[in-house]
């Protein structure tokens, strides 16, 4: 699974970007200061970086230069600096793309996908879990121990969202926004019903394994 590091001191922006990238099946890590970001880059396999140019401790420019000297990781700079000379300076620093704030989240996703293709990052279309669950993102198929599980479009979107970040808790509202497209299903109870159906279809094939855990008063999370 492709891992994307998001570096921005505004937590809401990180959560915003994470939500849309998780929906597309990417694993995300968010950090809000430059020194911690460098530590994560040095100690984790990062496939792509989304970097805010203005950080409270060290500048985004410094991080971009550091990455360019030591790694072959593509970098997208996001910034409120919108002048042409600012964009030129960003590319001179070694970034691969440059997005001005505010930005459309779907544009961000498309730019990420384009950069992944352009840089030849190996994207695994099939994700396998230790408990026998398999998600083929290209064919939109879910299997358990090699046997296909018939899911509705919405059920597939929900399991993909949860499985993209094991252990992360998604509220019902987040699931409604990120995985449920049909307006007539935009109700909290719809989420509960879909989770119930997914459990019936998938967990019965896994025996005692429970892949979707209810976090009471909050929402749901995926567990391997």
GROMACS .gro file of C-alpha atoms in nm:
model
  224
    1UNK     CA    1   0.000   0.000   0.000
    2UNK     CA    2   0.132   0.345  -0.090
    3UNK     CA    3   0.217   0.559   0.212
    4UNK     CA    4   0.176   0.936   0.186
    5UNK     CA    5   0.323   1.173   0.446
    6UNK     CA    6   0.127   1.495   0.500
    7UNK     CA    7   0.324   1.779   0.664
    8UNK     CA    8   0.115   2.079   0.766
    9UNK     CA    9   0.087   2.267   1.095
   10UNK     CA   10  -0.292   2.303   1.051
   11UNK     CA   11  -0.448   1.983   1.185
   12UNK     CA   12  -0.779   2.040   1.007
   13UNK     CA   13  -0.605   2.057   0.669
   14UNK     CA   14  -0.422   1.733   0.744
   15UNK     CA   15  -0.747   1.561   0.841
   16UNK     CA   16  -0.914   1.700   0.529
   17UNK     CA   17  -0.642   1.567   0.296
   18UNK     CA   18  -0.622   1.237   0.484
   19UNK     CA   19  -0.994   1.174   0.447
   20UNK     CA   20  -0.986   1.201   0.069
   21UNK     CA   21  -0.663   1.004   0.024
   22UNK     CA   22  -0.780   0.727   0.259
   23UNK     CA   23  -1.096   0.700   0.053
   24UNK     CA   24  -0.876   0.624  -0.251
   25UNK     CA   25  -0.698   0.347  -0.064
   26UNK     CA   26  -0.377   0.526   0.035
   27UNK     CA   27  -0.219   0.498   0.378
   28UNK     CA   28  -0.150   0.839   0.530
   29UNK     CA   29   0.068   0.976   0.809
   30UNK     CA   30   0.017   1.333   0.931
   31UNK     CA   31   0.269   1.547   1.117
   32UNK     CA   32   0.251   1.912   1.218
   33UNK     CA   33   0.614   2.022   1.256
   34UNK     CA   34   0.924   1.993   1.041
   35UNK     CA   35   1.165   1.822   1.281
   36UNK     CA   36   0.923   1.538   1.349
   37UNK     CA   37   0.859   1.511   0.974
   38UNK     CA   38   1.229   1.456   0.905
   39UNK     CA   39   1.239   1.187   1.175
   40UNK     CA   40   0.945   1.009   1.011
   41UNK     CA   41   1.103   1.034   0.667
   42UNK     CA   42   1.427   0.884   0.801
   43UNK     CA   43   1.259   0.595   0.980
   44UNK     CA   44   0.967   0.496   0.757
   45UNK     CA   45   0.907   0.394   0.397
   46UNK     CA   46   0.739   0.702   0.254
   47UNK     CA   47   0.625   0.694  -0.109
   48UNK     CA   48   0.507   1.054  -0.152
   49UNK     CA   49   0.513   1.375   0.054
   50UNK     CA   50   0.255   1.654   0.067
   51UNK     CA   51   0.438   1.947   0.222
   52UNK     CA   52   0.319   2.283   0.351
   53UNK     CA   53   0.572   2.548   0.261
   54UNK     CA   54   0.528   2.744   0.585
   55UNK     CA   55   0.588   2.549   0.909
   56UNK     CA   56   0.641   2.679   1.265
   57UNK     CA   57   0.989   2.535   1.331
   58UNK     CA   58   1.178   2.472   1.007
   59UNK     CA   59   1.062   2.576   0.663
   60UNK     CA   60   0.906   2.357   0.400
   61UNK     CA   61   1.188   2.467   0.171
   62UNK     CA   62   1.443   2.316   0.411
   63UNK     CA   63   1.253   1.986   0.424
   64UNK     CA   64   1.221   1.975   0.045
   65UNK     CA   65   1.597   2.033   0.007
   66UNK     CA   66   1.668   1.765   0.268
   67UNK     CA   67   1.450   1.512   0.087
   68UNK     CA   68   1.612   1.593  -0.248
   69UNK     CA   69   1.964   1.538  -0.109
   70UNK     CA   70   1.887   1.207   0.058
   71UNK     CA   71   1.587   1.042  -0.107
   72UNK     CA   72   1.398   0.990  -0.433
   73UNK     CA   73   1.058   1.072  -0.283
   74UNK     CA   74   0.821   1.288  -0.493
   75UNK     CA   75   0.707   1.606  -0.317
   76UNK     CA   76   0.393   1.814  -0.363
   77UNK     CA   77   0.416   2.158  -0.204
   78UNK     CA   78   0.095   2.322  -0.082
   79UNK     CA   79   0.104   2.689   0.008
   80UNK     CA   80  -0.087   3.013   0.029
   81UNK     CA   81   0.192   3.180  -0.170
   82UNK     CA   82   0.029   3.214  -0.510
   83UNK     CA   83   0.255   3.448  -0.703
   84UNK     CA   84   0.424   3.313  -1.014
   85UNK     CA   85   0.773   3.369  -0.871
   86UNK     CA   86   0.676   3.168  -0.562
   87UNK     CA   87   0.574   2.872  -0.776
   88UNK     CA   88   0.896   2.897  -0.978
   89UNK     CA   89   1.099   2.906  -0.658
   90UNK     CA   90   0.914   2.598  -0.534
   91UNK     CA   91   1.006   2.399  -0.843
   92UNK     CA   92   1.365   2.524  -0.821
   93UNK     CA   93   1.378   2.377  -0.470
   94UNK     CA   94   1.301   2.039  -0.622
   95UNK     CA   95   0.929   1.985  -0.568
   96UNK     CA   96   0.742   1.777  -0.825
   97UNK     CA   97   0.413   1.967  -0.807
   98UNK     CA   98   0.281   2.285  -0.649
   99UNK     CA   99  -0.074   2.347  -0.526
  100UNK     CA  100  -0.205   2.681  -0.402
  101UNK     CA  101  -0.441   2.713  -0.107
  102UNK     CA  102  -0.736   2.695  -0.099
  103UNK     CA  103  -0.757   2.390  -0.324
  104UNK     CA  104  -1.023   2.148  -0.442
  105UNK     CA  105  -0.969   1.813  -0.263
  106UNK     CA  106  -1.046   1.615  -0.577
  107UNK     CA  107  -0.779   1.813  -0.762
  108UNK     CA  108  -0.538   1.713  -0.488
  109UNK     CA  109  -0.631   1.345  -0.532
  110UNK     CA  110  -0.591   1.365  -0.911
  111UNK     CA  111  -0.253   1.534  -0.879
  112UNK     CA  112  -0.139   1.266  -0.635
  113UNK     CA  113  -0.249   0.990  -0.874
  114UNK     CA  114  -0.081   1.161  -1.169
  115UNK     CA  115   0.245   1.198  -0.976
  116UNK     CA  116   0.234   0.835  -0.868
  117UNK     CA  117   0.197   0.728  -1.233
  118UNK     CA  118   0.465   0.969  -1.352
  119UNK     CA  119   0.717   0.858  -1.091
  120UNK     CA  120   0.649   0.489  -1.147
  121UNK     CA  121   0.562   0.419  -0.786
  122UNK     CA  122   0.459   0.059  -0.752
  123UNK     CA  123   0.092   0.065  -0.661
  124UNK     CA  124  -0.043  -0.261  -0.524
  125UNK     CA  125  -0.393  -0.298  -0.664
  126UNK     CA  126  -0.459  -0.600  -0.442
  127UNK     CA  127  -0.430  -0.573  -0.064
  128UNK     CA  128  -0.402  -0.894   0.139
  129UNK     CA  129  -0.467  -0.916   0.511
  130UNK     CA  130  -0.341  -1.180   0.753
  131UNK     CA  131  -0.692  -1.306   0.833
  132UNK     CA  132  -0.758  -1.416   0.473
  133UNK     CA  133  -0.936  -1.100   0.357
  134UNK     CA  134  -0.832  -0.970   0.015
  135UNK     CA  135  -0.938  -0.645  -0.155
  136UNK     CA  136  -0.877  -0.603  -0.528
  137UNK     CA  137  -0.905  -0.228  -0.580
  138UNK     CA  138  -0.869  -0.251  -0.957
  139UNK     CA  139  -1.156  -0.496  -1.002
  140UNK     CA  140  -1.343  -0.376  -0.691
  141UNK     CA  141  -1.369  -0.732  -0.560
  142UNK     CA  142  -1.349  -0.858  -0.201
  143UNK     CA  143  -1.248  -1.217  -0.127
  144UNK     CA  144  -1.220  -1.420   0.191
  145UNK     CA  145  -0.983  -1.718   0.175
  146UNK     CA  146  -1.001  -1.701  -0.204
  147UNK     CA  147  -1.381  -1.693  -0.225
  148UNK     CA  148  -1.554  -1.384  -0.365
  149UNK     CA  149  -1.791  -1.201  -0.133
  150UNK     CA  150  -2.086  -1.030  -0.301
  151UNK     CA  151  -2.102  -0.674  -0.172
  152UNK     CA  152  -2.310  -0.380  -0.286
  153UNK     CA  153  -2.130  -0.072  -0.419
  154UNK     CA  154  -2.176   0.110  -0.088
  155UNK     CA  155  -2.065  -0.190   0.120
  156UNK     CA  156  -1.748  -0.212  -0.089
  157UNK     CA  157  -1.675   0.160  -0.043
  158UNK     CA  158  -1.715   0.129   0.333
  159UNK     CA  159  -1.489  -0.175   0.374
  160UNK     CA  160  -1.227  -0.014   0.147
  161UNK     CA  161  -1.235   0.307   0.353
  162UNK     CA  162  -1.200   0.128   0.686
  163UNK     CA  163  -0.939  -0.123   0.564
  164UNK     CA  164  -0.722   0.150   0.412
  165UNK     CA  165  -0.622   0.260   0.763
  166UNK     CA  166  -0.645  -0.030   1.008
  167UNK     CA  167  -0.699   0.089   1.363
  168UNK     CA  168  -0.819   0.435   1.264
  169UNK     CA  169  -1.162   0.523   1.402
  170UNK     CA  170  -1.413   0.666   1.153
  171UNK     CA  171  -1.721   0.839   1.285
  172UNK     CA  172  -2.057   0.772   1.123
  173UNK     CA  173  -2.048   1.121   0.976
  174UNK     CA  174  -1.710   1.057   0.814
  175UNK     CA  175  -1.834   0.730   0.665
  176UNK     CA  176  -2.144   0.907   0.532
  177UNK     CA  177  -1.932   1.174   0.365
  178UNK     CA  178  -1.653   0.955   0.231
  179UNK     CA  179  -1.812   0.622   0.139
  180UNK     CA  180  -2.185   0.670   0.082
  181UNK     CA  181  -2.274   0.844  -0.243
  182UNK     CA  182  -2.651   0.804  -0.261
  183UNK     CA  183  -2.837   1.096  -0.101
  184UNK     CA  184  -3.123   0.879   0.021
  185UNK     CA  185  -2.877   0.687   0.239
  186UNK     CA  186  -2.735   0.993   0.413
  187UNK     CA  187  -2.856   0.884   0.758
  188UNK     CA  188  -2.661   0.756   1.058
  189UNK     CA  189  -2.881   0.448   1.068
  190UNK     CA  190  -2.780   0.368   0.710
  191UNK     CA  191  -2.418   0.335   0.822
  192UNK     CA  192  -2.513   0.092   1.098
  193UNK     CA  193  -2.719  -0.118   0.856
  194UNK     CA  194  -2.436  -0.135   0.603
  195UNK     CA  195  -2.185  -0.235   0.871
  196UNK     CA  196  -2.424  -0.507   0.988
  197UNK     CA  197  -2.454  -0.644   0.634
  198UNK     CA  198  -2.077  -0.635   0.576
  199UNK     CA  199  -2.022  -0.828   0.896
  200UNK     CA  200  -2.274  -1.091   0.793
  201UNK     CA  201  -2.115  -1.137   0.452
  202UNK     CA  202  -1.748  -1.124   0.547
  203UNK     CA  203  -1.710  -1.223   0.910
  204UNK     CA  204  -1.912  -1.544   0.874
  205UNK     CA  205  -1.634  -1.665   0.642
  206UNK     CA  206  -1.363  -1.572   0.893
  207UNK     CA  207  -1.489  -1.776   1.186
  208UNK     CA  208  -1.407  -1.601   1.513
  209UNK     CA  209  -1.229  -1.307   1.347
  210UNK     CA  210  -1.403  -0.971   1.377
  211UNK     CA  211  -1.269  -0.722   1.127
  212UNK     CA  212  -1.497  -0.427   1.202
  213UNK     CA  213  -1.501  -0.317   1.564
  214UNK     CA  214  -1.762  -0.081   1.708
  215UNK     CA  215  -1.613   0.202   1.912
  216UNK     CA  216  -1.914   0.291   2.124
  217UNK     CA  217  -2.017   0.654   2.111
  218UNK     CA  218  -1.768   0.726   1.831
  219UNK     CA  219  -1.790   0.502   1.523
  220UNK     CA  220  -1.612   0.204   1.366
  221UNK     CA  221  -1.260   0.083   1.294
  222UNK     CA  222  -1.101  -0.199   1.096
  223UNK     CA  223  -0.886  -0.457   1.272
  224UNK     CA  224  -0.675  -0.726   1.111
   0.00000   0.00000   0.00000
